[in-house]
Amino acid sequence: MSKNNSSSKASLPLVPEILDMILRHLPARELRSTARVNSLWRNISLRILHSRTNWNITYLADKLITGNEIDDMVESMHTEPQLVIQLSHREIWFTRREPRRRRTEERQLVRSVFNLFSKLPPGCVTLGCTTERIVFQQQIDDFTSDQILHLKSGHAFMCAPRMPGVEYHHVYLRTPRPPPSSNWSQMFDIPANSPVKLVILIALSASRDFIPFIAAGIRETYGNQVVVFAGVGHDRLFIDGLVKRARVVAVFISGNRFRACAGLLNNGNNADFYTPAHQLLEESRVEGFTPKFSLLFTSRFVHKGQAFYSSSQTAFKQGFSNIPMLGFYSYGEYCMTPRDIGVTRINEFKRLMRYNSAIFCVCSHQNEAERT
């Protein structure tokens, strides 16, 4: 009897390790449930959940996203999303003479955006836009070759998990400048001393001229280390379950353990788009940082050559890396990096607005174990 008691006591220290091995296979929603069992389960469940810092992309081909589809998507997530960037295909050129069909598509879009926001965990924010073509890359397994997909249907979602030392903040910008009684930090609703590293701006065509003024305000308020990465969407913007027809949506990502490296992929008549992309990927890996996701905002035509224009669909086929990538066909691209030190006047900020170009951004995170 004493031998059995001693053997059972000797096996007790192994219980947390076994429990950890089992819980690691559960999705995020199940881990939030197991965290309510007791203190041991709570500590292990939350540790596993907070250790998952990989971004992932989900694609749904239907025009109307139902609540059941969102439930299935959320239940299968292995991370707890804090930010979701939604891109939805919408092409109204063929429905301009069919008001009934256009109203139907508009209602489907509004319902889809609302269904997504209502099913996400509390505190998770959403933003995005409609686009002529969705561009994304998601690694399936180690045996499937990575390809960049250019799709003219459905919806794509990039889910940002909770990452230690990183904060997300989003805002809907109605004007290119703050009112006279306010300042830029009040307009962005972020303190001026915040370590902002990346600002993603998505505007509509009527508001694309806002981007250089907003970029100038970001640099003036948060310093030269901020990367401003912007594109012009199709005809609708999304923010927190609402569909907007004008202005600009922005997400600010801040934290000393977050890094963004961005740049222009096409330069003049040089059609070697992949060399600049690989250089940005290598730059994002220094000092213990690990790439987590990337963004590609590209024009429909990206290169002037012998055929006058090269299509993005033929130029970007092979994947840049095995990290998730999301992007869209834009009607104007804007990329400001710390290398643009001499940009101080508003006309210089305006010159950074490009057309028929492709811009690429790689974002990385420094884990606690990798910090020196």
Short mmCIF file of C-alpha atoms in Angstrom, two decimals:
data_model
loop_
_atom_site.label_atom_id
_atom_site.label_comp_id
_atom_site.label_asym_id
_atom_site.label_seq_id
_atom_site.Cartn_x
_atom_site.Cartn_y
_atom_site.Cartn_z
CA MET A 1 0.00 0.00 0.00
CA SER A 2 2.83 2.36 0.83
CA LYS A 3 4.47 1.57 -2.48
CA ASN A 4 1.32 2.53 -4.36
CA ASN A 5 1.04 5.78 -2.42
CA SER A 6 4.66 6.64 -3.10
CA SER A 7 4.31 5.90 -6.81
CA SER A 8 1.16 8.02 -7.07
CA LYS A 9 2.89 10.90 -5.29
CA ALA A 10 5.87 10.55 -7.63
CA SER A 11 3.59 10.84 -10.67
CA LEU A 12 1.81 13.98 -9.46
CA PRO A 13 4.49 16.42 -10.74
CA LEU A 14 3.95 15.01 -14.22
CA VAL A 15 0.29 16.08 -14.34
CA PRO A 16 0.91 19.74 -15.42
CA GLU A 17 3.25 18.59 -18.20
CA ILE A 18 0.70 16.06 -19.48
CA LEU A 19 -2.07 18.62 -19.24
CA ASP A 20 0.06 21.10 -21.17
CA MET A 21 0.64 18.56 -23.95
CA ILE A 22 -3.11 17.91 -24.25
CA LEU A 23 -4.28 21.51 -24.13
CA ARG A 24 -1.81 22.64 -26.79
CA HIS A 25 -3.94 20.91 -29.42
CA LEU A 26 -7.08 22.90 -28.57
CA PRO A 27 -8.26 26.03 -30.42
CA ALA A 28 -8.45 29.39 -28.69
CA ARG A 29 -12.17 29.20 -27.85
CA GLU A 30 -11.72 25.85 -26.08
CA LEU A 31 -8.75 27.20 -24.14
CA ARG A 32 -10.87 30.05 -22.85
CA SER A 33 -13.31 27.42 -21.55
CA THR A 34 -10.66 25.20 -19.96
CA ALA A 35 -9.26 28.28 -18.17
CA ARG A 36 -12.40 28.26 -16.00
CA VAL A 37 -11.80 24.78 -14.51
CA ASN A 38 -9.37 25.69 -11.72
CA SER A 39 -6.23 27.70 -11.11
CA LEU A 40 -3.90 25.05 -12.58
CA TRP A 41 -5.91 24.72 -15.77
CA ARG A 42 -6.25 28.50 -15.95
CA ASN A 43 -2.50 29.12 -15.72
CA ILE A 44 -1.66 26.50 -18.33
CA SER A 45 -4.48 27.50 -20.71
CA LEU A 46 -3.61 31.20 -20.61
CA ARG A 47 0.10 30.50 -20.99
CA ILE A 48 -0.56 28.46 -24.13
CA LEU A 49 -2.99 31.03 -25.48
CA HIS A 50 -0.62 33.95 -24.95
CA SER A 51 2.31 32.06 -26.44
CA ARG A 52 0.56 31.80 -29.80
CA THR A 53 1.69 34.88 -31.72
CA ASN A 54 1.28 33.66 -35.30
CA TRP A 55 -1.03 35.58 -37.59
CA ASN A 56 -3.33 33.58 -39.83
CA ILE A 57 -5.58 34.15 -42.82
CA THR A 58 -9.04 32.72 -43.43
CA TYR A 59 -10.80 32.87 -46.78
CA LEU A 60 -14.54 32.44 -47.34
CA ALA A 61 -15.79 32.22 -50.93
CA ASP A 62 -19.46 33.11 -50.32
CA LYS A 63 -20.74 36.63 -50.94
CA LEU A 64 -22.84 36.54 -47.78
CA ILE A 65 -21.05 35.44 -44.62
CA THR A 66 -23.47 33.75 -42.26
CA GLY A 67 -23.20 33.59 -38.49
CA ASN A 68 -22.54 29.84 -38.65
CA GLU A 69 -19.55 30.37 -40.95
CA ILE A 70 -18.12 32.96 -38.57
CA ASP A 71 -18.69 30.58 -35.62
CA ASP A 72 -16.80 27.83 -37.44
CA MET A 73 -13.97 30.22 -38.29
CA VAL A 74 -13.65 31.51 -34.71
CA GLU A 75 -13.86 28.01 -33.20
CA SER A 76 -11.04 26.75 -35.42
CA MET A 77 -8.70 29.65 -34.56
CA HIS A 78 -5.68 28.67 -32.50
CA THR A 79 -5.11 32.27 -31.45
CA GLU A 80 -7.30 34.78 -29.69
CA PRO A 81 -7.80 37.60 -32.23
CA GLN A 82 -7.30 41.19 -31.12
CA LEU A 83 -7.47 42.73 -34.59
CA VAL A 84 -9.06 41.47 -37.81
CA ILE A 85 -8.36 43.03 -41.21
CA GLN A 86 -11.16 42.17 -43.63
CA LEU A 87 -10.93 42.44 -47.41
CA SER A 88 -14.05 41.79 -49.47
CA HIS A 89 -14.36 41.52 -53.21
CA ARG A 90 -16.82 43.92 -54.75
CA GLU A 91 -17.10 44.85 -58.40
CA ILE A 92 -19.89 47.27 -59.21
CA TRP A 93 -19.05 47.94 -62.84
CA PHE A 94 -21.50 45.28 -64.05
CA THR A 95 -24.31 46.28 -61.71
CA ARG A 96 -24.48 50.02 -62.34
CA ARG A 97 -27.45 49.54 -64.66
CA GLU A 98 -29.08 47.02 -62.34
CA PRO A 99 -30.11 48.93 -59.17
CA ARG A 100 -31.89 45.92 -57.66
CA ARG A 101 -28.84 43.69 -57.96
CA ARG A 102 -26.61 46.40 -56.58
CA ARG A 103 -28.87 46.91 -53.55
CA THR A 104 -28.82 43.16 -52.92
CA GLU A 105 -25.03 43.07 -52.98
CA GLU A 106 -24.91 46.09 -50.68
CA ARG A 107 -27.17 44.39 -48.12
CA GLN A 108 -25.09 41.21 -48.29
CA LEU A 109 -21.92 43.20 -47.66
CA VAL A 110 -23.42 45.06 -44.69
CA ARG A 111 -24.71 41.82 -43.14
CA SER A 112 -21.38 40.06 -43.68
CA VAL A 113 -19.40 42.84 -42.00
CA PHE A 114 -21.80 42.97 -39.06
CA ASN A 115 -21.89 39.17 -38.67
CA LEU A 116 -18.11 39.07 -38.40
CA PHE A 117 -17.88 41.80 -35.77
CA SER A 118 -20.73 40.39 -33.65
CA LYS A 119 -19.14 36.95 -33.41
CA LEU A 120 -15.60 37.99 -32.50
CA PRO A 121 -14.39 38.01 -28.88
CA PRO A 122 -15.01 41.19 -26.83
CA GLY A 123 -12.34 43.82 -27.38
CA CYS A 124 -11.43 42.61 -30.87
CA VAL A 125 -11.49 45.39 -33.47
CA THR A 126 -12.11 45.07 -37.21
CA LEU A 127 -11.36 47.23 -40.21
CA GLY A 128 -10.88 46.77 -43.93
CA CYS A 129 -12.24 47.64 -47.35
CA THR A 130 -13.69 46.32 -50.57
CA THR A 131 -11.35 45.60 -53.45
CA GLU A 132 -11.33 44.55 -57.06
CA ARG A 133 -9.10 41.59 -56.27
CA ILE A 134 -7.96 39.96 -53.02
CA VAL A 135 -4.32 38.93 -52.75
CA PHE A 136 -3.18 36.51 -50.08
CA GLN A 137 -0.78 33.72 -49.25
CA GLN A 138 -1.24 31.22 -46.45
CA GLN A 139 1.04 28.23 -45.90
CA ILE A 140 -0.97 25.00 -45.87
CA ASP A 141 1.75 22.50 -44.92
CA ASP A 142 5.44 21.83 -45.42
CA PHE A 143 4.81 19.90 -48.64
CA THR A 144 2.60 22.35 -50.55
CA SER A 145 4.34 25.03 -52.58
CA ASP A 146 3.47 28.56 -51.56
CA GLN A 147 1.62 30.60 -54.15
CA ILE A 148 0.11 34.06 -54.05
CA LEU A 149 -3.58 33.89 -54.91
CA HIS A 150 -5.38 36.69 -56.76
CA LEU A 151 -9.11 36.12 -56.24
CA LYS A 152 -12.13 37.98 -57.58
CA SER A 153 -14.66 36.66 -55.09
CA GLY A 154 -15.34 36.17 -51.41
CA HIS A 155 -13.78 37.59 -48.26
CA ALA A 156 -10.34 37.25 -46.66
CA PHE A 157 -9.57 37.84 -42.99
CA MET A 158 -6.16 38.36 -41.41
CA CYS A 159 -6.38 37.75 -37.67
CA ALA A 160 -3.86 39.39 -35.37
CA PRO A 161 -3.37 37.60 -32.04
CA ARG A 162 -2.49 39.05 -28.69
CA MET A 163 1.28 39.59 -28.74
CA PRO A 164 3.18 40.50 -25.56
CA GLY A 165 4.38 44.09 -25.66
CA VAL A 166 2.24 45.02 -28.68
CA GLU A 167 -0.90 47.14 -28.76
CA TYR A 168 -3.45 47.78 -31.51
CA HIS A 169 -5.47 50.94 -31.89
CA HIS A 170 -7.83 51.86 -34.71
CA VAL A 171 -9.57 55.08 -35.66
CA TYR A 172 -11.88 56.44 -38.34
CA LEU A 173 -10.46 59.70 -39.74
CA ARG A 174 -12.98 62.17 -41.15
CA THR A 175 -10.61 65.05 -41.94
CA PRO A 176 -7.03 65.34 -43.22
CA ARG A 177 -6.05 67.64 -40.34
CA PRO A 178 -7.14 68.08 -36.72
CA PRO A 179 -9.52 70.95 -35.94
CA PRO A 180 -7.97 74.24 -34.73
CA SER A 181 -8.80 73.49 -31.09
CA SER A 182 -7.15 70.05 -31.19
CA ASN A 183 -3.85 68.39 -32.15
CA TRP A 184 -2.72 65.24 -33.95
CA SER A 185 -2.46 63.01 -30.87
CA GLN A 186 -6.01 63.92 -29.89
CA MET A 187 -7.21 63.24 -33.42
CA PHE A 188 -5.51 59.81 -33.42
CA ASP A 189 -6.53 59.25 -29.77
CA ILE A 190 -3.02 58.00 -28.91
CA PRO A 191 -0.56 59.78 -26.59
CA ALA A 192 2.34 61.47 -28.34
CA ASN A 193 4.90 59.42 -26.37
CA SER A 194 3.51 56.06 -27.56
CA PRO A 195 6.09 53.82 -29.34
CA VAL A 196 4.10 53.61 -32.59
CA LYS A 197 5.90 51.43 -35.15
CA LEU A 198 3.38 50.90 -37.95
CA VAL A 199 0.30 52.74 -39.18
CA ILE A 200 -1.86 51.08 -41.84
CA LEU A 201 -4.11 53.53 -43.68
CA ILE A 202 -6.91 52.55 -46.05
CA ALA A 203 -8.69 55.33 -47.90
CA LEU A 204 -11.26 55.56 -50.65
CA SER A 205 -10.63 57.29 -53.96
CA ALA A 206 -12.39 60.51 -52.97
CA SER A 207 -10.19 60.75 -49.84
CA ARG A 208 -6.82 59.59 -51.16
CA ASP A 209 -5.46 63.14 -50.86
CA PHE A 210 -5.88 62.79 -47.08
CA ILE A 211 -3.03 60.29 -46.89
CA PRO A 212 -0.01 62.64 -47.25
CA PHE A 213 -1.43 65.07 -44.66
CA ILE A 214 -2.14 62.24 -42.21
CA ALA A 215 1.35 60.80 -42.80
CA ALA A 216 2.88 64.20 -42.05
CA GLY A 217 0.89 64.37 -38.79
CA ILE A 218 2.03 60.87 -37.82
CA ARG A 219 5.67 61.73 -38.36
CA GLU A 220 5.34 65.03 -36.52
CA THR A 221 3.69 63.36 -33.52
CA TYR A 222 5.39 59.96 -33.21
CA GLY A 223 8.80 60.44 -34.83
CA ASN A 224 10.78 59.14 -37.78
CA GLN A 225 10.71 55.50 -36.71
CA VAL A 226 7.07 55.03 -37.78
CA VAL A 227 6.27 53.19 -41.01
CA VAL A 228 3.17 54.52 -42.79
CA PHE A 229 1.73 51.92 -45.15
CA ALA A 230 -1.34 53.01 -47.11
CA GLY A 231 -3.55 51.93 -49.96
CA VAL A 232 -6.72 53.11 -51.70
CA GLY A 233 -9.64 50.71 -51.53
CA HIS A 234 -12.52 50.20 -53.95
CA ASP A 235 -15.74 51.83 -52.76
CA ARG A 236 -16.43 50.84 -49.12
CA LEU A 237 -14.54 50.89 -45.81
CA PHE A 238 -15.18 48.71 -42.73
CA ILE A 239 -14.67 49.53 -39.09
CA ASP A 240 -16.16 47.68 -36.12
CA GLY A 241 -19.07 46.16 -38.00
CA LEU A 242 -19.99 49.36 -39.88
CA VAL A 243 -19.69 50.05 -43.61
CA LYS A 244 -18.46 53.52 -44.58
CA ARG A 245 -18.60 55.20 -47.98
CA ALA A 246 -15.86 57.79 -47.52
CA ARG A 247 -12.80 58.97 -45.59
CA VAL A 248 -9.96 56.88 -44.07
CA VAL A 249 -9.61 54.03 -41.57
CA ALA A 250 -6.34 53.53 -39.73
CA VAL A 251 -4.79 51.01 -37.36
CA PHE A 252 -1.83 51.96 -35.16
CA ILE A 253 0.45 49.12 -33.99
CA SER A 254 2.82 50.11 -31.21
CA GLY A 255 5.31 48.42 -28.91
CA ASN A 256 9.06 48.12 -28.53
CA ARG A 257 8.88 44.41 -29.35
CA PHE A 258 7.25 45.05 -32.72
CA ARG A 259 9.07 45.97 -35.94
CA ALA A 260 7.85 46.89 -39.42
CA CYS A 261 10.05 46.92 -42.53
CA ALA A 262 8.50 48.29 -45.72
CA GLY A 263 9.50 49.47 -49.15
CA LEU A 264 8.71 49.78 -52.83
CA LEU A 265 9.04 46.60 -54.89
CA ASN A 266 9.13 48.12 -58.38
CA ASN A 267 11.64 50.80 -59.31
CA GLY A 268 11.62 52.18 -62.84
CA ASN A 269 11.83 49.46 -65.48
CA ASN A 270 13.33 46.89 -63.12
CA ALA A 271 11.00 43.88 -63.01
CA ASP A 272 12.88 42.07 -60.24
CA PHE A 273 10.19 42.41 -57.58
CA TYR A 274 11.41 39.53 -55.40
CA THR A 275 14.89 40.82 -54.54
CA PRO A 276 13.55 43.90 -52.64
CA ALA A 277 10.99 41.67 -50.91
CA HIS A 278 13.66 39.22 -49.72
CA GLN A 279 15.82 42.11 -48.52
CA LEU A 280 12.94 43.37 -46.39
CA LEU A 281 12.41 39.87 -45.00
CA GLU A 282 16.08 39.63 -44.01
CA GLU A 283 15.93 43.07 -42.43
CA SER A 284 12.93 42.03 -40.32
CA ARG A 285 14.84 39.07 -38.79
CA VAL A 286 17.71 40.93 -37.12
CA GLU A 287 18.12 41.32 -33.35
CA GLY A 288 16.01 38.29 -32.47
CA PHE A 289 12.85 39.39 -34.28
CA THR A 290 10.70 36.77 -36.03
CA PRO A 291 8.54 37.69 -39.07
CA LYS A 292 4.85 37.14 -38.34
CA PHE A 293 2.93 38.55 -41.30
CA SER A 294 3.29 40.72 -44.39
CA LEU A 295 1.18 43.08 -46.47
CA LEU A 296 1.16 43.70 -50.22
CA PHE A 297 -0.69 46.67 -51.70
CA THR A 298 -0.33 46.63 -55.46
CA SER A 299 -1.78 48.32 -58.49
CA ARG A 300 -3.39 46.21 -61.18
CA PHE A 301 -0.38 47.12 -63.34
CA VAL A 302 2.99 47.31 -61.61
CA HIS A 303 5.71 47.55 -64.23
CA LYS A 304 6.37 49.56 -67.37
CA GLY A 305 8.28 47.43 -69.82
CA GLN A 306 8.27 46.24 -73.41
CA ALA A 307 4.59 45.36 -73.06
CA PHE A 308 4.07 48.83 -71.53
CA TYR A 309 2.43 47.34 -68.45
CA SER A 310 2.82 44.10 -66.52
CA SER A 311 -0.13 42.72 -64.62
CA SER A 312 0.19 42.09 -60.90
CA GLN A 313 -1.51 38.75 -61.41
CA THR A 314 1.36 37.53 -63.58
CA ALA A 315 4.12 39.39 -61.72
CA PHE A 316 3.28 38.05 -58.24
CA LYS A 317 2.73 34.31 -58.44
CA GLN A 318 5.42 32.72 -56.32
CA GLY A 319 5.22 33.34 -52.57
CA PHE A 320 7.77 35.62 -50.94
CA SER A 321 8.12 33.44 -47.84
CA ASN A 322 6.17 31.01 -45.64
CA ILE A 323 4.62 33.73 -43.46
CA PRO A 324 0.98 34.78 -44.08
CA MET A 325 0.52 37.63 -46.51
CA LEU A 326 -2.58 39.70 -47.26
CA GLY A 327 -3.13 42.49 -49.75
CA PHE A 328 -5.38 43.98 -52.36
CA TYR A 329 -5.42 45.75 -55.70
CA SER A 330 -5.14 49.41 -54.83
CA TYR A 331 -5.88 52.66 -56.65
CA GLY A 332 -2.89 54.39 -55.12
CA GLU A 333 -0.03 53.26 -52.86
CA TYR A 334 1.82 55.14 -50.14
CA CYS A 335 4.88 53.98 -48.22
CA MET A 336 6.88 56.12 -45.79
CA THR A 337 9.72 54.50 -43.86
CA PRO A 338 12.48 55.68 -41.46
CA ARG A 339 14.74 55.90 -44.51
CA ASP A 340 12.72 58.92 -45.68
CA ILE A 341 14.51 61.21 -43.24
CA GLY A 342 14.55 64.30 -45.43
CA VAL A 343 10.78 64.37 -45.88
CA THR A 344 9.61 67.39 -43.91
CA ARG A 345 7.45 69.55 -46.17
CA ILE A 346 3.94 68.64 -47.24
CA ASN A 347 4.88 68.60 -50.94
CA GLU A 348 7.56 66.01 -50.14
CA PHE A 349 4.97 63.87 -48.37
CA LYS A 350 2.72 64.15 -51.42
CA ARG A 351 5.49 62.85 -53.70
CA LEU A 352 5.49 59.56 -51.80
CA MET A 353 1.99 58.86 -53.15
CA ARG A 354 2.44 56.46 -56.06
CA TYR A 355 0.36 54.84 -58.77
CA ASN A 356 1.00 51.68 -60.79
CA SER A 357 3.32 50.42 -58.08
CA ALA A 358 3.61 47.70 -55.46
CA ILE A 359 4.56 48.22 -51.81
CA PHE A 360 5.47 45.45 -49.37
CA CYS A 361 5.62 45.43 -45.57
CA VAL A 362 7.01 42.71 -43.28
CA CYS A 363 6.13 42.79 -39.59
CA SER A 364 8.05 40.88 -36.93
CA HIS A 365 7.87 40.33 -33.20
CA GLN A 366 10.53 39.73 -30.55
CA ASN A 367 9.64 36.96 -28.11
CA GLU A 368 10.59 37.23 -24.45
CA ALA A 369 13.08 34.36 -24.76
CA GLU A 370 14.81 36.07 -27.70
CA ARG A 371 15.35 39.38 -25.95
CA THR A 372 18.93 40.09 -24.99
#
